[in-house]
Amino acid sequence: MEQRAELRKQRVVSAGSGEGLSISDVILVGVLLAAGAVLKFFVGSLFSVGMKPNFIIAMYCLSILIIRPKFKEAAVIGLLAGAICQFFPGTPYLNFVSELVGAVVMAAFMRIPSGKGRFSLMPVISTFISTLASGFTFIAAMYLIFYAGANVKPVPLAIFLGIIFGTAAINSVIVQILYVPLKLALKKGQDQQ
Amino acid sequence: MIRISGLSFRYRGGSEEALKEIDLTVRRGDFLGIIGSSGAGKTTLLHAINGIVPHHFRGEFYGSVEVDGSDTVENRPEDLARKVGSVRQDFESQMVSSVVEDEILFGLENFSVPRDDIEHRIADALDKTGIANLRERNIATLSGGQKQKVAIAAIIALMPEILILDEPTGELDPKSSRQIFRLLKELNEKHGITVVVVEQKIMLLCEFADSLAVMDRGRIILEGPVREVLKSSREMESAGVNCPRVVTLADRLREERLYDGPAPVSISEAEAMVRSITG
Amino acid sequence: MIGGFLDYSPGDSFLHRLNPLAKIFLSLMLCVSCFVTDSLYFCLFMILLDLAMAAWAGISGRAMAMLEALVKLSALLFLIQVFFIREGNVILLLPMDIRVTDKGALFSLLMALRLIGATMPLALMLSITRMNDLSNVLVGTLGIPYKYAFSLTTAIRFIPVFTAAMAGIIEAQTARGVSFDTRNIFTKIGLIFPLCVPLLVTSVRKIEGAAISAELRGFNLRKRESGYKNYPIRAADIGVFLFAVTVAVLGVIVP
């Protein structure tokens, strides 16, 4: 009987979880970026030039919202997103810089404490600003590369401004709407195991 | 090989205990089938054997689970994995590679298997699972049964002494399901691997398993050699497990004192039973 | 996948057998050379070089498809750009004071060619490199933590899965009479969600299971030197490194 009593003692795992991104986080980033790439391909073609969501940005914003990583990890997520962008024809390598900036800005928003439990507008605001940050970085880098040294008047910035703000607006709506169901699905996945 | 004593577990935030007072011993070389309705705690029990409970899923853990002498609370799942290989129902989501060979390589690399051993481990695992011809294939082009074999091969390559499988035929057609069980039986008999398998298809367990554990609401309500357990078809049915009709028939005949032999688990045995009554 | 951009084109050519790092470095330098040069002819030459390499690797068909897509894209870029440059001699005067100048045309052409010449090398090299080899080399040689490389290979593995699923969903939606050619931006945004929510929710639910499987297969034990395959830098790779640098330098000095 004494042994039985001994067994009733609750046992706890001593070691804490490792630092940095967990396996689940790493897979989540991979899955969301894959979805971003596929959506960019399929849904992107539904939209004509101009107002158009950028799903890669939307997806890394979502994963940062869910994972809440440190700056270093957010930077890596941005670089991974930049790598995925390389598979689309466009301007090579530039996205490494722009998505890095976008992801770090997004991670910075995660540092701001927000009211828990209540409906939060954090996804909208942070995605909007992060998309802007990414877009402006991209344009700045493009101007730098294409126009540096060329003594021609570049295409007015205003054209791109419209596109960037439009994208930011659509992205923030998409992220806000997807955030809650995805978070729930993730939790449900954990419960099902 | 596996000794579970007084195991109770409640998931963090769970209202009820998922496992209640489980005592179970699995001997080396056993082929144990676990059956029960959904939510009975079968998957949690497997997770308690490979250490996912309580390392990945935290909660209130009482009692102990020992795998080949190692306590699962004190050893991390990745360390226990050298002894226990786990195969899950959803083979799609456990794949990490696009090509069969790379899929098998993944675990070998992770566990730092010496370079010189790797080639023959891959060849051996493919051989044992009968898929040597699929080595270079793209996983996306394989059938469900083939994918499940790849998943098993990837685990076999790690040379575990125990193989635990969670509904390995859940997404397979009857023919592939039988193939998987035939493979498990072969691994069990020829290579001495202890097999613990959660399975809903009672006929497969009757045919291939040595012993059977029936779970209901977190408890093991019946446990023992397959034929012994099958004698309690009424309890099994109350636990939500449908016995093969012929087993239920044997039970009823036994209750009517018309028959006192073992529960038949194959067609020829059923035939023998019927003949013994009709004369 | 996406227009065949990601599929590995198997082969055994000299280019196929190069170290993945050499391939990536070569494509980077070819890209750089297109940006540092101001010469139209040099850019044209680089595009021809890309096509020649594609032919060598036996992927001419893919290269032509890529070129076609890029020509369309850069034609658009050309048009946007050309109407905004007002310096130089007017060679075409359109109504509403829209003019095209010689300087503008040349500059815009250069821009368009640059875009093509800069984009093609990477796409070509990626189609003759196995993603697994690339990630192994990133981890083993460059020392990038394995889990980040794993994230990338996970993404690349899931792209064809999602592509198939998405095609199925779009087909089903179209069969139900959902029209995708609406002009209303809000309707369009509304159309996105039925497409992506089910897909995302089902795959996100599987993440926990996938993570457990990886954990049970020793993911956390993996070290940098765990990789089985070796990717030595051979003489051919060094040759390609040197060639790549030479091309970049040529880009600077060619007038």
XYZ file of C-alpha atoms in Angstrom:
727
model
C 0.000 0.000 0.000
C 2.883 2.275 0.736
C 4.068 1.875 -2.819
C 0.621 2.797 -4.087
C 0.683 6.014 -2.084
C 4.052 6.784 -3.560
C 2.613 6.410 -7.030
C -0.117 8.931 -6.370
C 2.447 11.662 -6.164
C 2.140 13.999 -9.108
C 5.188 13.972 -11.318
C 6.451 16.921 -13.243
C 8.837 17.327 -16.099
C 11.845 19.279 -14.981
C 13.404 20.538 -18.194
C 11.890 23.650 -19.705
C 11.230 24.005 -23.393
C 14.115 25.074 -25.574
C 14.549 28.630 -26.652
C 13.817 30.160 -29.999
C 11.294 28.813 -32.451
C 9.824 25.418 -31.583
C 9.262 22.700 -34.179
C 5.602 23.658 -34.389
C 6.576 27.278 -35.032
C 9.012 26.296 -37.735
C 6.404 24.145 -39.480
C 3.760 26.844 -39.072
C 5.986 29.367 -40.827
C 6.656 26.867 -43.619
C 2.984 26.039 -44.083
C 1.838 29.647 -44.051
C 4.531 30.757 -46.483
C 3.600 27.905 -48.817
C -0.030 28.990 -48.606
C 1.079 32.576 -49.260
C 2.950 31.540 -52.382
C 0.043 29.501 -53.726
C -2.485 32.240 -52.942
C -0.253 34.814 -54.553
C -0.227 32.687 -57.662
C -3.929 31.837 -57.818
C -5.690 34.779 -56.240
C -3.175 37.349 -57.421
C -4.303 36.668 -60.959
C -7.865 37.622 -59.987
C -6.766 41.151 -59.343
C -5.660 43.534 -62.001
C -2.768 45.905 -61.492
C -3.222 48.263 -58.604
C -5.184 47.230 -55.528
C -3.889 43.764 -54.886
C -3.161 41.827 -51.711
C 0.378 40.650 -51.078
C -0.148 37.224 -49.598
C 3.458 36.546 -48.736
C 3.522 39.622 -46.496
C 0.083 38.770 -45.105
C 1.247 35.263 -44.228
C 4.415 36.226 -42.443
C 2.508 38.892 -40.554
C 0.052 36.183 -39.506
C 2.787 33.826 -38.414
C 4.467 36.573 -36.396
C 1.119 37.437 -34.802
C 0.665 33.808 -33.802
C 4.235 32.960 -32.786
C 5.265 36.327 -31.291
C 8.969 35.727 -31.917
C 11.965 37.741 -30.832
C 13.467 40.205 -33.296
C 16.115 37.785 -34.435
C 13.604 35.067 -35.225
C 11.277 37.568 -36.878
C 14.188 38.627 -39.062
C 14.703 35.002 -40.072
C 11.003 34.654 -40.889
C 11.347 37.733 -43.089
C 14.356 36.269 -44.860
C 12.513 32.981 -45.427
C 9.638 34.961 -46.938
C 12.180 36.758 -49.099
C 13.491 33.394 -50.250
C 9.994 32.262 -51.252
C 9.594 35.487 -53.257
C 12.582 34.444 -55.354
C 10.427 31.843 -57.049
C 8.264 34.509 -58.598
C 9.452 36.516 -61.543
C 9.994 40.060 -60.437
C 12.951 41.819 -59.046
C 15.317 39.258 -57.576
C 16.933 39.581 -54.142
C 15.124 42.847 -53.287
C 12.496 40.996 -51.277
C 15.120 39.700 -48.879
C 15.572 43.270 -47.704
C 11.963 44.406 -47.850
C 10.487 41.353 -46.109
C 13.203 41.474 -43.477
C 12.189 45.045 -42.655
C 8.487 44.183 -42.766
C 8.907 41.231 -40.418
C 10.990 43.143 -37.909
C 8.456 45.984 -37.862
C 5.738 43.413 -37.283
C 7.694 41.899 -34.396
C 8.102 45.365 -32.907
C 4.320 45.687 -32.736
C 4.162 42.446 -30.813
C 6.101 44.165 -28.045
C 3.216 46.523 -27.436
C 1.017 45.029 -24.765
C -2.588 44.749 -25.872
C -5.747 44.012 -23.932
C -6.113 40.267 -23.718
C -9.400 38.552 -24.323
C -11.093 41.513 -25.915
C -11.391 42.006 -29.635
C -8.172 43.628 -30.660
C -7.372 45.754 -33.651
C -3.716 44.897 -33.310
C -3.673 42.587 -36.369
C -5.084 45.334 -38.623
C -2.793 48.076 -37.422
C 0.401 46.069 -37.262
C -0.155 44.436 -40.652
C -0.962 47.791 -42.235
C 2.229 49.393 -40.974
C 4.374 46.332 -41.693
C 3.125 46.124 -45.260
C 3.894 49.820 -45.688
C 7.371 49.293 -44.262
C 8.014 46.402 -46.605
C 6.625 48.274 -49.591
C 8.614 51.442 -48.969
C 11.793 49.476 -48.437
C 11.187 47.656 -51.684
C 10.611 50.879 -53.621
C 13.578 52.597 -52.012
C 15.836 49.684 -52.910
C 14.450 49.580 -56.428
C 15.007 53.295 -56.996
C 18.484 52.899 -55.644
C 19.324 50.085 -58.019
C 17.546 51.221 -61.146
C 18.114 54.927 -60.978
C 21.426 55.268 -59.192
C 23.794 57.062 -61.505
C 21.225 57.427 -64.257
C 20.492 61.057 -64.949
C 16.861 60.548 -65.780
C 13.804 61.593 -63.883
C 12.365 58.485 -62.259
C 8.750 57.409 -62.396
C 6.892 59.533 -59.861
C 6.676 57.954 -56.455
C 2.953 58.740 -56.311
C 2.169 55.831 -58.620
C 3.753 53.391 -56.214
C 2.329 55.097 -53.154
C -1.166 54.240 -54.322
C -0.213 50.609 -54.806
C 1.567 50.357 -51.462
C -1.260 51.883 -49.447
C -3.843 49.817 -51.294
C -1.917 46.625 -50.634
C -1.479 47.531 -46.990
C -5.207 48.121 -46.618
C -6.202 44.821 -48.232
C -3.511 42.899 -46.357
C -4.632 44.220 -42.998
C -8.223 43.173 -43.688
C -7.078 39.697 -44.730
C -4.879 39.224 -41.677
C -7.521 40.481 -39.277
C -10.082 38.071 -40.661
C -7.749 35.061 -40.809
C -6.084 35.559 -37.438
C -8.853 34.297 -35.170
C -9.865 31.168 -37.116
C -6.234 30.156 -37.555
C -5.453 30.622 -33.926
C -8.469 28.519 -33.042
C -7.498 25.849 -35.559
C -4.018 25.703 -34.110
C -5.389 25.264 -30.628
C -7.871 22.677 -31.822
C -5.046 20.777 -33.489
C -3.278 20.667 -30.150
C -6.353 19.451 -28.339
C -7.025 16.707 -30.830
C -3.760 14.993 -30.164
C 9.653 -4.213 -22.061
C 6.957 -1.667 -21.245
C 5.716 -1.423 -17.680
C 2.942 0.991 -16.854
C 1.807 1.219 -13.276
C -0.826 3.385 -11.686
C -0.776 5.801 -14.601
C -3.288 8.635 -14.523
C -3.097 11.694 -16.682
C -5.162 14.813 -17.079
C -4.349 17.258 -19.874
C -3.715 20.784 -18.750
C -7.099 22.459 -18.833
C -8.858 19.128 -19.338
C -11.966 18.544 -17.263
C -11.558 14.812 -16.897
C -8.610 12.475 -16.637
C -7.713 11.105 -20.041
C -6.100 8.062 -18.450
C -7.215 6.524 -15.184
C -5.197 4.099 -13.112
C -3.644 2.259 -16.013
C -1.624 -0.857 -15.270
C -0.200 -2.647 -18.257
C 2.811 -4.800 -18.975
C 4.003 -5.543 -22.479
C 6.617 -8.268 -22.783
C 9.434 -8.338 -25.289
C 8.222 -9.761 -28.581
C 4.543 -9.146 -27.845
C 2.071 -8.000 -30.463
C -0.506 -6.012 -28.531
C -3.612 -4.492 -30.050
C -5.416 -1.660 -28.287
C -9.027 -1.039 -29.154
C -11.774 1.210 -27.850
C -14.216 3.850 -28.953
C -12.926 7.290 -29.830
C -12.023 9.386 -26.828
C -11.244 6.261 -24.797
C -7.649 7.408 -24.302
C -5.867 5.148 -26.775
C -3.747 7.860 -28.355
C -2.949 9.355 -24.967
C -1.774 5.945 -23.810
C 0.569 5.660 -26.795
C 1.795 9.182 -26.098
C 2.533 8.127 -22.546
C 4.728 5.334 -23.897
C 6.771 7.510 -26.263
C 7.065 10.368 -23.809
C 4.971 12.933 -25.705
C 2.918 12.797 -22.513
C 4.076 14.483 -20.283
C 6.891 16.199 -22.223
C 5.011 17.737 -25.136
C 1.548 17.707 -23.629
C 1.848 18.819 -20.059
C -0.679 18.016 -17.402
C -1.184 16.161 -14.160
C 0.790 12.945 -14.397
C 0.587 10.221 -11.764
C 2.218 6.819 -11.710
C 4.996 5.640 -13.967
C 5.787 4.334 -17.395
C 8.992 2.436 -17.953
C 10.262 1.545 -21.380
C 13.044 -1.009 -21.267
C 13.994 0.315 -17.862
C 13.879 4.018 -18.772
C 11.319 6.158 -16.996
C 9.403 8.295 -19.482
C 9.177 11.292 -17.180
C 12.917 11.422 -16.701
C 13.844 10.826 -20.348
C 13.020 13.120 -23.225
C 10.915 11.775 -26.112
C 13.868 12.025 -28.496
C 15.934 9.862 -26.175
C 13.158 7.338 -25.711
C 12.783 7.289 -29.480
C 15.937 5.208 -29.749
C 13.929 2.373 -28.196
C 10.379 3.215 -29.195
C 9.523 4.009 -32.791
C 6.205 5.781 -33.325
C 4.072 5.740 -36.445
C 1.013 7.926 -36.662
C -2.270 7.567 -38.461
C -1.865 10.657 -40.587
C 1.089 9.627 -42.701
C 0.791 12.755 -44.818
C 1.647 15.097 -42.006
C 4.534 13.064 -40.655
C 6.441 13.195 -43.914
C 9.244 15.710 -44.052
C 10.729 15.058 -47.483
C 9.735 14.818 -51.110
C 11.692 11.659 -51.889
C 11.453 8.283 -50.134
C 15.181 7.968 -49.542
C 15.396 11.411 -47.918
C 12.435 10.584 -45.717
C 14.332 7.638 -44.272
C 17.538 9.621 -44.056
C 15.870 12.311 -41.901
C 15.739 10.280 -38.693
C 19.114 8.645 -39.312
C 20.759 12.048 -39.659
C 18.986 13.453 -36.618
C 20.176 10.610 -34.434
C 23.703 10.962 -35.829
C 23.876 7.392 -37.061
C 27.478 6.801 -38.163
C 28.040 7.593 -41.817
C 29.188 4.072 -42.659
C 26.014 2.511 -41.275
C 23.580 4.743 -43.085
C 23.512 3.076 -46.478
C 22.799 -0.390 -45.163
C 20.266 0.929 -42.670
C 18.317 2.543 -45.491
C 18.556 -0.557 -47.676
C 17.600 -2.773 -44.759
C 14.568 -0.691 -43.764
C 13.323 -0.610 -47.350
C 13.876 -4.344 -47.606
C 12.041 -5.206 -44.417
C 9.049 -3.135 -45.444
C 9.133 -4.490 -48.979
C 9.477 -1.161 -50.748
C 13.054 -1.312 -52.029
C 11.681 -0.477 -55.478
C 10.285 2.853 -54.235
C 13.581 4.256 -52.984
C 13.965 7.011 -55.581
C 10.269 7.771 -55.891
C 8.625 11.063 -55.150
C 6.402 10.547 -52.111
C 3.565 12.585 -53.583
C 3.145 9.959 -56.322
C 2.687 7.004 -53.931
C -0.567 5.361 -52.859
C -1.805 5.584 -49.280
C -0.601 2.096 -48.438
C 2.816 2.790 -49.909
C 3.100 6.050 -47.975
C 2.285 4.261 -44.739
C 4.997 1.727 -45.550
C 7.443 4.561 -46.117
C 6.468 5.993 -42.745
C 7.083 2.608 -41.127
C 10.379 2.135 -42.987
C 11.571 5.535 -41.786
C 10.989 4.371 -38.220
C 12.356 0.833 -38.743
C 15.605 2.350 -40.005
C 16.131 3.729 -36.492
C 16.116 0.113 -35.281
C 13.670 0.515 -32.410
C 12.948 -2.462 -30.200
C 9.354 -1.388 -29.847
C 7.080 -0.120 -32.566
C 3.961 1.763 -31.546
C 1.384 2.656 -34.151
C -1.702 4.827 -33.875
C -4.372 3.572 -36.241
C -1.947 2.860 -39.050
C -4.756 1.703 -41.342
C -7.158 4.533 -40.520
C -6.932 6.025 -43.978
C -6.356 2.843 -45.942
C -8.599 0.498 -47.918
C -9.093 -3.085 -46.636
C -6.447 -4.582 -48.908
C -3.710 -2.126 -47.932
C -4.768 -2.452 -44.290
C -4.110 -6.170 -44.375
C -0.780 -5.596 -46.074
C 0.277 -3.247 -43.303
C -0.694 -5.766 -40.633
C 1.062 -8.573 -42.459
C 4.149 -6.386 -42.468
C 3.803 -5.682 -38.745
C 3.442 -9.394 -38.048
C 6.576 -10.086 -40.048
C 8.553 -7.427 -38.211
C 7.273 -8.898 -34.981
C 7.970 -12.538 -35.737
C 11.059 -12.384 -37.896
C 12.835 -9.437 -36.365
C 11.612 -9.655 -32.800
C 10.203 -6.135 -32.672
C 7.601 -5.602 -29.979
C 4.468 -4.128 -31.549
C 1.795 -2.048 -29.837
C -0.925 -0.949 -32.211
C -4.080 1.063 -31.713
C -6.579 -0.179 -34.262
C -10.326 0.115 -34.812
C -10.613 -2.840 -37.170
C -11.190 -5.695 -34.763
C -10.819 -8.396 -37.417
C -7.257 -7.316 -38.133
C -6.384 -7.499 -34.458
C -8.053 -10.918 -34.141
C -5.994 -12.213 -37.003
C -2.602 -10.687 -36.259
C -2.291 -9.617 -32.627
C -1.273 -11.896 -29.746
C -2.954 -9.925 -27.036
C -5.642 -7.322 -26.815
C -6.419 -4.424 -24.494
C -9.855 -2.822 -24.554
C -10.093 0.769 -23.376
C -13.141 2.653 -22.222
C -13.226 6.186 -20.847
C -9.590 6.276 -19.819
C -9.398 2.797 -18.358
C -8.256 -0.553 -19.610
C -11.293 -2.691 -18.972
C -10.095 -5.932 -20.533
C -6.645 -7.208 -21.264
C -5.089 -10.524 -22.134
C -4.544 -12.973 -24.992
C -6.846 -12.208 -27.911
C -9.000 -15.297 -27.519
C -9.450 -14.748 -23.799
C -10.518 -11.160 -24.262
C -12.900 -12.088 -27.026
C -14.832 -14.259 -24.591
C -16.132 -11.073 -23.003
C -17.965 -9.791 -26.027
C -20.680 -8.164 -23.946
C -18.249 -5.985 -22.041
C -16.570 -5.083 -25.281
C -19.828 -4.010 -26.791
C -20.668 -1.883 -23.803
C -17.304 -0.198 -24.327
C -18.375 0.614 -27.865
C -16.295 -2.045 -29.583
C -18.067 -4.181 -32.116
C -16.889 -7.743 -31.939
C -16.809 -9.837 -35.066
C -20.237 -11.456 -35.400
C -18.794 -14.929 -35.218
C -17.172 -14.097 -31.873
C -20.424 -12.760 -30.494
C -22.088 -15.899 -31.775
C -19.539 -18.078 -29.985
C -20.187 -16.151 -26.798
C -23.908 -16.601 -27.010
C -23.441 -20.296 -27.737
C -21.220 -20.504 -24.695
C -23.864 -18.794 -22.586
C -26.374 -21.322 -23.869
C -23.830 -24.028 -23.006
C -23.810 -25.256 -26.577
C -20.142 -24.540 -27.144
C -17.094 -24.248 -24.893
C -14.203 -23.895 -27.296
C -12.118 -20.797 -28.002
C -13.523 -17.829 -29.842
C -12.950 -18.417 -33.534
C -10.806 -15.782 -35.206
C -10.668 -17.190 -38.714
C -13.073 -18.652 -41.199
C -11.812 -22.191 -40.738
C -12.157 -21.915 -36.973
C -15.673 -20.587 -37.346
C -16.444 -23.478 -39.602
C -15.068 -25.885 -37.003
C -17.186 -24.280 -34.314
C -20.369 -24.564 -36.334
C -19.590 -28.165 -37.224
C -18.959 -29.000 -33.562
C -22.498 -27.937 -32.780
C -24.349 -29.207 -35.802
C -22.326 -32.385 -35.668
C 4.487 24.112 -59.385
C 3.844 27.758 -60.100
C 4.262 27.732 -63.848
C 6.853 24.993 -63.407
C 9.182 27.394 -61.647
C 9.858 25.219 -58.658
C 9.954 21.755 -60.108
C 13.336 20.171 -60.170
C 14.425 19.316 -63.692
C 16.460 16.163 -63.321
C 19.612 15.819 -65.338
C 23.282 15.046 -65.190
C 24.805 18.008 -66.973
C 27.892 19.862 -65.803
C 25.631 22.535 -64.355
C 23.467 20.008 -62.545
C 26.495 18.503 -60.864
C 27.851 21.783 -59.538
C 27.833 22.452 -55.844
C 24.539 24.216 -54.995
C 26.539 27.102 -53.554
C 28.387 27.562 -56.837
C 25.067 27.667 -58.663
C 23.602 30.268 -56.335
C 26.759 32.370 -56.431
C 26.824 32.231 -60.217
C 23.209 33.358 -60.456
C 23.842 36.152 -57.983
C 26.844 37.437 -59.915
C 25.004 37.241 -63.241
C 22.254 39.289 -61.663
C 24.694 41.822 -60.248
C 26.445 42.207 -63.588
C 23.149 43.194 -65.220
C 22.691 45.940 -62.683
C 26.196 47.356 -62.713
C 26.374 47.614 -66.482
C 24.967 50.509 -68.457
C 25.327 48.697 -71.736
C 22.303 47.417 -73.602
C 24.490 44.986 -75.493
C 25.968 43.577 -72.328
C 22.484 42.939 -70.952
C 21.468 41.274 -74.189
C 24.612 39.186 -74.051
C 23.779 38.102 -70.508
C 20.316 36.986 -71.566
C 21.873 34.969 -74.390
C 24.302 33.498 -71.869
C 21.329 32.482 -69.697
C 19.706 30.777 -72.663
C 22.949 29.027 -73.557
C 23.328 27.721 -70.026
C 19.720 26.531 -70.087
C 20.410 24.664 -73.314
C 23.513 23.115 -71.743
C 21.463 21.916 -68.790
C 18.776 20.617 -71.133
C 16.044 22.967 -69.924
C 15.638 25.182 -72.973
C 11.896 24.686 -73.000
C 11.545 25.967 -69.504
C 13.912 28.843 -70.160
C 11.843 29.963 -73.136
C 8.651 29.847 -71.064
C 10.388 31.886 -68.395
C 11.651 34.349 -70.964
C 8.173 34.772 -72.382
C 6.709 35.561 -68.963
C 9.508 37.984 -68.227
C 9.207 39.729 -71.589
C 5.538 40.414 -70.843
C 6.389 41.754 -67.414
C 9.196 43.953 -68.622
C 7.124 45.230 -71.536
C 4.765 46.579 -68.906
C 7.653 48.085 -67.008
C 8.965 49.593 -70.230
C 5.638 51.274 -70.952
C 5.285 52.694 -67.463
C 8.797 54.039 -67.542
C 9.033 55.345 -71.077
C 6.228 57.903 -70.795
C 7.740 59.567 -67.779
C 11.133 60.495 -69.117
C 10.995 63.836 -70.809
C 14.677 64.493 -71.315
C 16.244 63.932 -74.738
C 14.928 64.281 -78.252
C 11.304 63.529 -78.837
C 10.898 60.579 -81.186
C 7.159 60.107 -80.771
C 4.574 62.636 -79.769
C 1.216 61.343 -78.673
C -1.942 63.308 -77.851
C -2.299 64.839 -74.390
C 1.333 65.852 -74.431
C 2.567 62.305 -73.942
C 5.949 61.999 -75.543
C 8.566 59.384 -75.986
C 12.154 60.517 -76.156
C 15.214 58.712 -77.470
C 16.841 58.865 -74.089
C 13.700 57.633 -72.405
C 13.343 54.755 -74.836
C 16.933 53.653 -74.384
C 16.810 53.901 -70.628
C 13.511 52.043 -70.413
C 14.796 49.342 -72.726
C 17.861 48.931 -70.553
C 15.624 48.648 -67.516
C 13.492 45.991 -69.168
C 16.512 43.976 -70.284
C 18.067 44.270 -66.852
C 14.952 42.862 -65.297
C 15.053 39.861 -67.612
C 18.789 39.316 -67.303
C 18.685 39.650 -63.535
C 15.754 37.355 -62.913
C 16.535 34.460 -65.211
C 19.771 33.105 -63.706
C 18.303 32.415 -60.272
C 15.165 30.802 -61.666
C 17.302 28.632 -63.956
C 19.696 27.565 -61.245
C 16.860 26.768 -58.863
C 15.260 24.500 -61.422
C 18.405 22.392 -61.703
C 19.037 22.207 -57.956
C 17.323 19.790 -55.611
C 15.850 21.755 -52.722
C 17.147 19.162 -50.312
C 20.682 19.625 -51.578
C 20.331 23.372 -51.296
C 19.106 23.207 -47.723
C 21.776 20.651 -46.772
C 24.456 22.926 -48.109
C 22.998 25.982 -46.405
C 23.138 24.105 -43.116
C 26.353 22.162 -43.575
C 28.536 24.703 -45.340
C 27.065 28.086 -44.485
C 26.070 27.108 -40.953
C 22.462 28.256 -41.175
C 20.532 26.631 -38.285
C 18.812 23.481 -39.474
C 15.389 24.501 -38.259
C 15.306 27.516 -40.548
C 16.309 25.428 -43.527
C 13.643 22.947 -42.456
C 11.058 25.719 -42.478
C 11.993 26.543 -46.048
C 11.906 22.927 -47.234
C 8.552 22.535 -45.485
C 7.211 25.502 -47.428
C 8.543 24.130 -50.686
C 7.119 20.689 -49.950
C 3.685 22.116 -49.212
C 3.457 24.322 -52.302
C 2.470 21.514 -54.703
C 0.066 20.116 -52.098
C -1.678 23.465 -51.745
C -1.607 24.094 -55.462
C -3.547 20.883 -56.079
C -5.994 21.655 -53.265
C -6.499 25.223 -54.440
C -7.164 24.148 -58.013
C -9.789 21.773 -56.651
C -11.465 24.461 -54.566
C -11.550 26.945 -57.434
C -13.059 24.311 -59.689
C -15.715 23.482 -57.113
C -16.523 27.156 -56.592
C -16.779 27.761 -60.305
C -19.041 24.728 -60.632
C -21.295 26.268 -57.980
C -21.589 29.301 -60.182
C -19.226 31.615 -58.321
C -17.853 34.058 -60.822
C -14.376 35.340 -60.332
C -14.538 38.122 -62.881
C -16.188 40.759 -60.812
C -14.800 44.262 -60.959
C -15.851 45.188 -57.446
C -12.813 45.143 -55.188
C -14.807 44.220 -52.078
C -16.519 41.337 -53.810
C -13.110 40.153 -54.876
C -11.753 40.265 -51.353
C -14.854 38.393 -50.268
C -14.062 35.702 -52.810
C -10.631 35.092 -51.318
C -11.807 33.728 -48.012
C -13.779 30.721 -49.190
C -10.670 29.842 -51.157
C -8.098 30.055 -48.439
C -9.832 29.574 -45.080
C -10.621 25.854 -45.424
C -7.179 25.190 -46.824
C -5.398 27.075 -44.068
C -7.534 25.739 -41.255
C -7.095 22.089 -42.210
C -3.367 22.409 -42.694
C -2.817 24.432 -39.532
C -4.645 21.727 -37.569
C -2.120 19.187 -38.754
C 0.866 21.183 -37.601
C 0.830 19.848 -34.069
C 0.846 16.261 -35.335
C 3.651 16.985 -37.759
C 5.677 18.633 -34.994
C 5.222 15.608 -32.734
C 6.355 13.257 -35.488
C 9.449 15.339 -36.136
C 10.190 15.479 -32.418
C 9.895 11.700 -32.157
C 12.269 11.340 -35.064
C 14.971 13.249 -33.258
C 14.526 16.722 -34.775
C 15.795 18.421 -31.620
C 18.940 16.301 -31.543
C 20.063 17.391 -34.978
C 23.422 19.075 -35.189
C 25.083 20.987 -37.947
C 27.292 18.057 -38.867
C 24.395 15.577 -38.869
C 23.925 15.825 -42.629
C 24.813 12.585 -44.375
C 25.407 13.888 -47.849
C 28.679 15.599 -48.645
C 28.905 18.636 -50.825
C 32.579 19.145 -51.526
C 33.748 22.181 -53.471
C 35.428 20.747 -56.559
C 37.712 22.308 -59.137
C 34.692 22.819 -61.396
C 32.962 24.790 -58.647
C 35.986 27.018 -58.151
C 36.091 27.548 -61.909
C 32.458 28.635 -61.826
C 33.133 30.971 -58.886
C 35.929 32.619 -60.872
C 33.815 32.811 -64.004
C 31.004 34.435 -62.008
C 33.309 37.081 -60.564
C 34.775 37.748 -64.014
C 31.320 38.349 -65.462
C 30.493 40.782 -62.670
C 33.759 42.655 -63.227
C 33.069 42.746 -66.972
C 29.723 44.306 -66.166
C 31.563 47.184 -64.502
C 34.221 47.753 -67.158
C 32.304 47.173 -70.385
C 31.347 50.658 -71.544
